[in-house]
XYZ file of C-alpha atoms in Angstrom:
464
model
C -16.305 8.159 -16.826
C -18.317 7.992 -13.643
C -16.874 9.221 -10.370
C -19.076 7.033 -8.188
C -18.760 3.446 -7.074
C -21.479 1.205 -5.692
C -20.290 -0.632 -2.599
C -20.661 -4.351 -3.156
C -18.972 -7.510 -1.965
C -18.160 -10.490 -4.125
C -19.085 -13.913 -2.797
C -17.318 -15.823 -5.571
C -14.402 -18.009 -4.567
C -11.875 -18.100 -7.402
C -9.803 -21.205 -7.846
C -6.158 -21.032 -6.792
C -3.825 -20.021 -9.609
C -2.335 -22.784 -11.682
C 0.350 -20.628 -13.305
C 3.581 -22.631 -13.103
C 6.701 -20.976 -11.757
C 10.225 -22.219 -11.514
C 10.926 -23.427 -7.972
C 14.457 -22.049 -8.300
C 13.685 -18.626 -9.759
C 15.671 -16.135 -7.728
C 15.124 -12.499 -6.785
C 17.756 -11.190 -9.177
C 16.591 -12.750 -12.412
C 18.879 -11.984 -15.355
C 21.603 -9.578 -14.150
C 22.051 -6.389 -16.189
C 25.355 -5.465 -17.780
C 25.697 -2.517 -15.410
C 23.890 -1.290 -12.260
C 21.135 1.295 -12.544
C 22.083 4.790 -11.375
C 19.282 6.964 -9.946
C 19.970 10.648 -9.167
C 19.960 11.052 -5.373
C 18.494 14.568 -5.508
C 15.110 13.058 -6.372
C 14.814 12.154 -2.709
C 15.378 15.628 -1.250
C 14.978 18.251 -3.973
C 12.159 20.753 -3.403
C 11.948 21.282 -7.161
C 11.502 17.559 -7.775
C 8.844 17.342 -5.041
C 7.016 20.266 -6.679
C 6.996 18.365 -9.980
C 5.563 15.324 -8.191
C 2.791 17.499 -6.745
C 2.054 19.034 -10.121
C 2.373 16.112 -12.526
C 2.179 12.839 -10.621
C 0.065 12.866 -7.444
C -3.014 14.372 -9.184
C -2.781 11.765 -11.975
C -2.411 8.407 -10.207
C -4.768 6.061 -8.397
C -4.068 6.181 -4.671
C -5.271 3.936 -1.873
C -7.267 6.289 0.352
C -9.081 4.211 2.968
C -10.920 0.931 3.426
C -14.542 -0.002 2.874
C -14.659 -0.493 6.644
C -14.045 3.246 7.091
C -17.025 4.176 4.878
C -19.296 1.139 5.147
C -22.553 2.883 6.098
C -24.518 5.842 4.697
C -23.189 9.036 6.242
C -19.675 7.660 6.793
C -16.858 9.860 5.533
C -13.070 9.804 5.397
C -10.622 12.571 4.556
C -7.599 11.433 2.537
C -4.605 13.764 2.433
C -1.560 13.503 0.211
C 0.823 16.450 0.090
C -1.238 19.579 -0.661
C -4.280 17.575 -1.764
C -7.305 16.659 0.314
C -10.040 14.306 -0.897
C -13.266 13.563 0.929
C -14.667 10.042 0.494
C -18.384 9.936 1.351
C -20.876 7.069 1.556
C -24.078 8.676 0.319
C -27.559 8.077 1.644
C -28.343 6.458 -1.725
C -25.690 3.742 -1.207
C -23.189 5.317 -3.592
C -19.563 5.880 -2.675
C -18.386 9.269 -3.904
C -15.282 11.372 -3.567
C -14.874 15.135 -3.801
C -12.072 17.618 -3.570
C -12.314 18.704 0.053
C -12.888 22.380 -0.635
C -15.726 24.850 -0.266
C -16.516 26.524 -3.616
C -16.863 29.901 -1.859
C -13.474 30.680 -0.328
C -11.659 27.334 -0.253
C -12.208 26.180 3.323
C -11.944 22.433 4.013
C -15.380 20.921 4.556
C -14.406 17.984 6.780
C -11.326 16.660 8.519
C -10.543 13.179 9.762
C -13.178 10.471 9.619
C -16.664 10.114 11.012
C -20.212 8.885 10.566
C -23.849 10.022 10.451
C -23.053 12.830 8.029
C -26.259 14.319 6.562
C -24.809 17.209 4.590
C -21.509 18.906 3.831
C -21.568 22.313 5.429
C -18.661 24.740 5.390
C -17.887 25.876 8.905
C -16.714 29.292 7.721
C -19.716 30.841 5.931
C -22.266 28.029 5.887
C -22.390 27.054 2.224
C -23.980 23.590 2.236
C -24.001 20.644 -0.161
C -25.894 17.359 -0.059
C -24.019 14.058 -0.001
C -24.304 13.848 -3.782
C -22.280 17.054 -4.077
C -25.106 19.429 -5.118
C -25.109 22.923 -3.623
C -28.269 23.360 -1.531
C -27.863 26.481 0.635
C -25.976 29.772 0.414
C -26.556 32.186 3.308
C -27.491 35.727 2.172
C -27.515 34.505 -1.389
C -28.852 37.756 -2.797
C -25.509 39.436 -2.075
C -23.965 37.404 -4.900
C -26.471 38.566 -7.500
C -27.208 35.799 -9.976
C -25.766 32.658 -8.394
C -27.079 29.514 -10.155
C -26.746 26.731 -7.566
C -26.173 24.119 -10.271
C -22.966 25.849 -11.347
C -21.205 25.270 -8.020
C -21.306 21.560 -7.136
C -18.468 20.021 -5.200
C -15.579 19.105 -7.469
C -15.797 15.347 -8.105
C -12.878 12.943 -7.745
C -12.784 9.498 -9.276
C -13.342 6.758 -6.695
C -13.405 3.002 -7.077
C -12.833 -0.104 -4.996
C -10.740 -3.212 -5.328
C -11.973 -5.762 -2.820
C -12.170 -3.688 0.404
C -9.606 -1.072 -0.617
C -10.935 2.347 -1.679
C -8.910 4.244 -4.285
C -9.203 7.829 -5.503
C -7.836 9.700 -8.513
C -8.005 13.473 -8.976
C -7.751 13.092 -12.755
C -11.214 12.829 -14.318
C -9.706 11.321 -17.496
C -7.546 8.689 -15.780
C -7.732 5.081 -16.906
C -10.070 2.840 -14.857
C -8.686 1.465 -11.604
C -8.978 -2.114 -12.860
C -6.730 -1.297 -15.811
C -4.291 0.575 -13.564
C -3.933 -2.469 -11.287
C -3.041 -4.634 -14.290
C -2.540 -8.304 -13.347
C -2.683 -7.838 -9.569
C -6.408 -8.574 -8.937
C -6.380 -11.780 -10.990
C -3.035 -12.894 -9.581
C -4.275 -12.784 -5.965
C -7.968 -13.568 -6.567
C -7.540 -17.019 -4.982
C -6.910 -15.379 -1.607
C -10.460 -14.027 -1.120
C -9.285 -10.632 0.113
C -12.899 -9.538 0.572
C -13.071 -11.679 3.726
C -10.517 -9.481 5.509
C -11.678 -6.608 7.701
C -9.606 -3.578 8.637
C -9.280 -3.166 12.382
C -6.739 -0.315 12.549
C -4.613 2.143 10.641
C -1.342 3.433 12.037
C 0.128 6.629 10.589
C 3.770 7.077 11.498
C 5.591 10.382 10.990
C 9.058 9.650 9.618
C 12.042 11.894 8.902
C 12.381 10.544 5.377
C 11.091 11.169 1.872
C 8.061 9.149 0.794
C 10.234 7.319 -1.766
C 12.822 6.420 0.873
C 9.982 4.841 2.858
C 8.464 3.052 -0.147
C 11.824 1.651 -1.278
C 12.139 -0.357 1.927
C 9.050 -2.356 0.958
C 10.159 -2.904 -2.631
C 13.148 -5.235 -2.288
C 14.462 -8.169 -0.258
C 18.143 -7.290 -0.689
C 18.283 -5.690 2.779
C 17.001 -8.734 4.643
C 20.379 -10.419 5.010
C 21.731 -7.391 6.918
C 18.839 -5.472 8.483
C 16.684 -8.462 9.454
C 19.027 -11.248 10.608
C 16.134 -12.859 12.501
C 14.334 -13.498 9.207
C 17.355 -15.304 7.829
C 16.470 -18.406 9.818
C 12.868 -18.580 8.642
C 12.616 -17.016 5.166
C 14.017 -17.745 1.716
C 15.268 -14.364 0.484
C 17.207 -15.868 -2.432
C 14.636 -17.816 -4.432
C 12.120 -15.001 -4.180
C 10.920 -14.414 -7.757
C 9.861 -10.952 -8.896
C 7.528 -9.839 -11.679
C 7.102 -6.397 -13.243
C 3.846 -5.628 -15.054
C 3.968 -1.834 -15.544
C 2.381 0.318 -12.833
C 2.635 -2.763 -10.643
C 5.076 -5.461 -9.577
C 5.265 -8.497 -7.350
C 7.664 -10.462 -5.163
C 7.164 -13.848 -3.503
C 8.936 -15.037 -0.359
C 8.687 -18.463 1.206
C 8.527 -18.639 5.013
C 9.206 -21.593 7.299
C 12.570 -22.363 5.680
C 16.049 -20.950 6.357
C 17.720 -18.623 3.895
C 20.017 -20.357 1.373
C 22.560 -17.670 2.326
C 23.116 -19.492 5.624
C 25.953 -21.982 5.460
C 25.238 -23.506 8.854
C 22.733 -26.225 9.633
C 19.453 -24.762 10.922
C 17.220 -27.241 12.716
C 13.427 -27.114 12.968
C 13.492 -25.560 16.446
C 15.668 -22.668 15.206
C 13.349 -22.035 12.226
C 10.360 -22.101 14.581
C 11.992 -19.688 17.046
C 12.841 -17.224 14.265
C 9.328 -17.395 12.838
C 7.746 -16.907 16.258
C 9.922 -13.862 17.028
C 9.116 -12.196 13.693
C 5.710 -13.567 12.650
C 4.328 -15.329 15.710
C 1.190 -13.200 15.915
C 0.088 -14.639 12.561
C -0.451 -17.986 14.247
C -1.355 -16.691 17.701
C 1.870 -17.893 19.334
C 3.688 -15.782 21.917
C 7.417 -15.158 21.681
C 9.403 -17.761 23.581
C 6.953 -20.586 22.902
C 9.110 -23.687 22.311
C 8.892 -25.758 19.153
C 6.093 -28.366 19.617
C 8.232 -31.320 18.576
C 5.767 -33.728 20.195
C 3.102 -32.605 17.706
C 5.312 -33.042 14.643
C 4.404 -36.152 12.707
C 7.050 -38.270 10.948
C 8.177 -36.559 7.760
C 6.375 -33.310 8.580
C 8.403 -30.162 7.950
C 8.505 -27.205 10.323
C 6.713 -25.150 7.637
C 3.856 -27.657 7.706
C 3.732 -27.455 11.511
C 3.466 -23.652 11.274
C 0.753 -23.914 8.606
C -1.275 -26.286 10.808
C -0.916 -23.940 13.789
C -2.052 -21.031 11.592
C -5.173 -22.966 10.549
C -5.932 -23.720 14.200
C -5.514 -20.039 15.132
C -7.930 -19.062 12.370
C -10.446 -21.701 13.440
C -10.406 -20.234 16.935
C -11.957 -17.041 15.580
C -14.417 -18.887 13.342
C -12.377 -18.801 10.117
C -12.072 -21.972 8.051
C -8.684 -22.156 6.325
C -8.993 -25.754 5.154
C -9.242 -24.478 1.582
C -5.707 -23.055 1.781
C -2.686 -25.175 0.952
C 0.436 -25.066 3.082
C 2.116 -23.079 0.313
C -0.686 -20.483 0.280
C -0.245 -20.023 4.023
C 3.549 -19.900 4.020
C 4.200 -17.926 0.825
C 4.108 -14.141 1.222
C 2.937 -12.280 -1.867
C 4.068 -8.662 -1.925
C 2.519 -6.386 -4.555
C 3.764 -2.894 -5.348
C 1.389 -0.437 -7.023
C 2.876 2.819 -8.298
C 3.557 5.153 -6.709
C 3.348 4.303 -3.021
C 1.351 1.160 -2.246
C 2.610 -2.202 -0.988
C 0.203 -5.081 -0.319
C 1.572 -7.986 1.743
C -0.642 -11.043 1.920
C -0.916 -14.781 2.337
C -3.894 -16.987 3.130
C -4.359 -15.566 6.637
C -2.484 -12.281 6.537
C -3.044 -8.886 4.961
C -1.090 -5.707 5.640
C -1.309 -2.687 3.352
C 1.486 -0.102 3.500
C 1.505 3.330 1.897
C 3.978 6.180 2.051
C 2.983 9.804 1.617
C 4.880 13.095 1.336
C 5.266 15.217 4.450
C 5.693 18.937 5.031
C 8.984 18.982 3.110
C 10.941 16.465 0.999
C 12.844 15.191 4.046
C 9.668 14.182 5.846
C 6.987 11.648 5.079
C 4.332 9.360 6.498
C 4.179 5.588 6.637
C 0.582 4.407 6.862
C 0.032 0.831 7.978
C -3.447 -0.565 7.351
C -3.981 -3.696 9.447
C -6.479 -6.436 8.649
C -7.777 -9.759 9.924
C -9.664 -12.436 8.027
C -13.100 -12.766 9.596
C -15.834 -15.415 9.403
C -18.807 -14.886 7.077
C -21.348 -12.451 8.505
C -18.929 -10.925 10.995
C -20.248 -7.564 12.234
C -18.647 -4.406 10.959
C -16.158 -2.742 13.240
C -14.962 0.830 12.930
C -11.176 0.845 12.391
C -9.063 2.571 15.004
C -6.958 5.355 13.486
C -3.704 5.965 15.369
C -0.959 8.525 14.707
C 2.535 8.178 16.163
C 6.028 9.546 15.843
C 8.600 7.115 14.523
C 10.207 6.763 17.965
C 6.822 5.841 19.458
C 5.905 3.201 16.886
C 6.837 -0.416 17.554
C 4.767 -2.461 15.081
C 6.668 -5.698 15.549
C 10.351 -6.534 15.309
C 10.810 -6.441 11.524
C 8.767 -3.327 10.770
C 10.394 -1.491 13.666
C 13.789 -2.273 12.144
C 12.528 -0.971 8.783
C 11.370 2.292 10.360
C 14.472 2.894 12.488
C 16.821 2.845 9.491
C 14.901 5.494 7.515
C 16.211 8.778 9.057
C 19.805 7.695 8.536
C 19.054 6.807 4.925
C 17.538 10.225 4.324
C 20.477 12.076 5.890
C 22.904 10.069 3.800
C 21.174 11.018 0.574
C 22.173 14.661 1.191
C 25.901 13.959 1.332
C 27.682 15.741 -1.538
C 29.665 12.663 -2.522
C 26.529 10.606 -3.109
C 25.281 11.771 -6.489
C 23.397 8.589 -7.429
C 21.828 5.501 -5.890
C 23.437 2.355 -7.315
C 20.723 -0.269 -7.790
C 20.877 -3.996 -8.454
C 18.403 -5.984 -10.515
C 17.343 -7.411 -7.142
C 15.981 -3.888 -6.535
C 14.116 -3.710 -9.843
C 10.767 -2.852 -8.271
C 12.443 0.366 -7.072
C 13.836 0.880 -10.566
C 10.347 0.380 -11.980
C 8.958 3.007 -9.612
C 11.514 5.509 -10.930
C 10.755 4.469 -14.505
C 7.101 5.344 -13.935
C 8.049 8.534 -12.110
C 10.134 9.681 -15.049
C 7.195 9.199 -17.393
C 4.697 11.088 -15.277
C 7.099 13.949 -14.582
C 8.531 14.146 -18.132
C 12.016 14.126 -16.649
C 14.544 15.510 -19.183
C 16.867 12.952 -20.732
C 19.932 14.295 -18.941
C 18.252 13.835 -15.546
C 17.012 10.285 -16.105
C 18.324 6.999 -14.734
C 21.287 5.459 -16.501
C 22.715 1.960 -16.779
C 20.717 -1.160 -16.054
C 18.627 -2.834 -18.722
C 17.673 -0.523 -21.544
C 15.348 -3.265 -22.803
C 13.906 -4.124 -19.375
C 10.231 -4.344 -18.510
C 9.044 -0.836 -19.226
C 6.095 0.814 -17.577
C 3.195 1.868 -19.800
C 2.992 5.457 -20.965
C 1.574 7.552 -18.150
C -1.940 8.861 -18.829
C -1.974 12.580 -18.286
């Protein structure tokens, strides 16, 4: 299997999906006979983290960066995950390659961070130098090594591939192709023309929580009714159907309507206010902007008003959203890709979230990759890469609430009385993550999850 990927952009516009779904399918689905119990020590055990580093992280496809980070020859990006460092390089021949970021002499890292105009990969310690294709070209004082065939010491290749404008890497040379790993996700969201989005920033947030604690928060809607009361007035968190495919899963949430949990009457102005305070930037409306009742036509719902305003906001930056239905604008599709990726998107919104392990099991990183749909032929911009502590990051009301709860969650997992997490079928994307984790790590039977659906949607056998 090749470890290179040619950068290309599709200009095809797939038709919107016609797959019928029940309008009343809820987030729970068929309840299990008993809740699923997940051992809490998975979230703080050094031994469990070591198994993840040994058996899982080197075997899975991971979202590393965007095409916008490595769009031109000589662009490079260092991707780190736990102890592993991968260098993604756009070669002078147009090929996108990835290598283990290590000098073959004494192990020094070749590059850090991201940059451009790279002409060679030269170790800053002793000067061993490779070309952008990974071939060793220079060894200072080579005669001191005796017979040193240059061809025997190329950079160690890493699999790299792209889905739309997302760049993925896999340290396992025998791993299944990325397209197979992503299962139904690319076809399911093909209507949304993700290739038209451009990354304008990444925000890496240091969090006092395990990477799984972070990822879990973007894998269920159960917490919305308590943690995000503002969303209750503008999002349906009940009839939010979920699908599990294997390595991947999906949830759908309708915006512009109040939650069925609310027993009170919620008028259009209240729905509008809630949407503006939580999602207003998606339609270019500042918080506090009153509901434009004078622009609402007879019979028009508040969701339709929001969809029209979103189209107008897009048109202001040269983007035509007339192809998108109101439902495609107002329905959020959230995809989870094992182990740590969450893709949130609708017709004019794309946010990609990843969680990564930190220096110890009680620390991790939340990486937010931010995008904007751009008109055809828009010039390339270099994404801004920002790093913040959790107390410095304020990426909007809802995400800030998600981040603020994480340290308390992590501390609670250590309490001696909490031996297991007790999970509902509404949290089955979390359950599916653990199901995959158990397969990759070969977790002994006595340490596996219990309860739940023994005949539930099982993940495919991990390829090791």
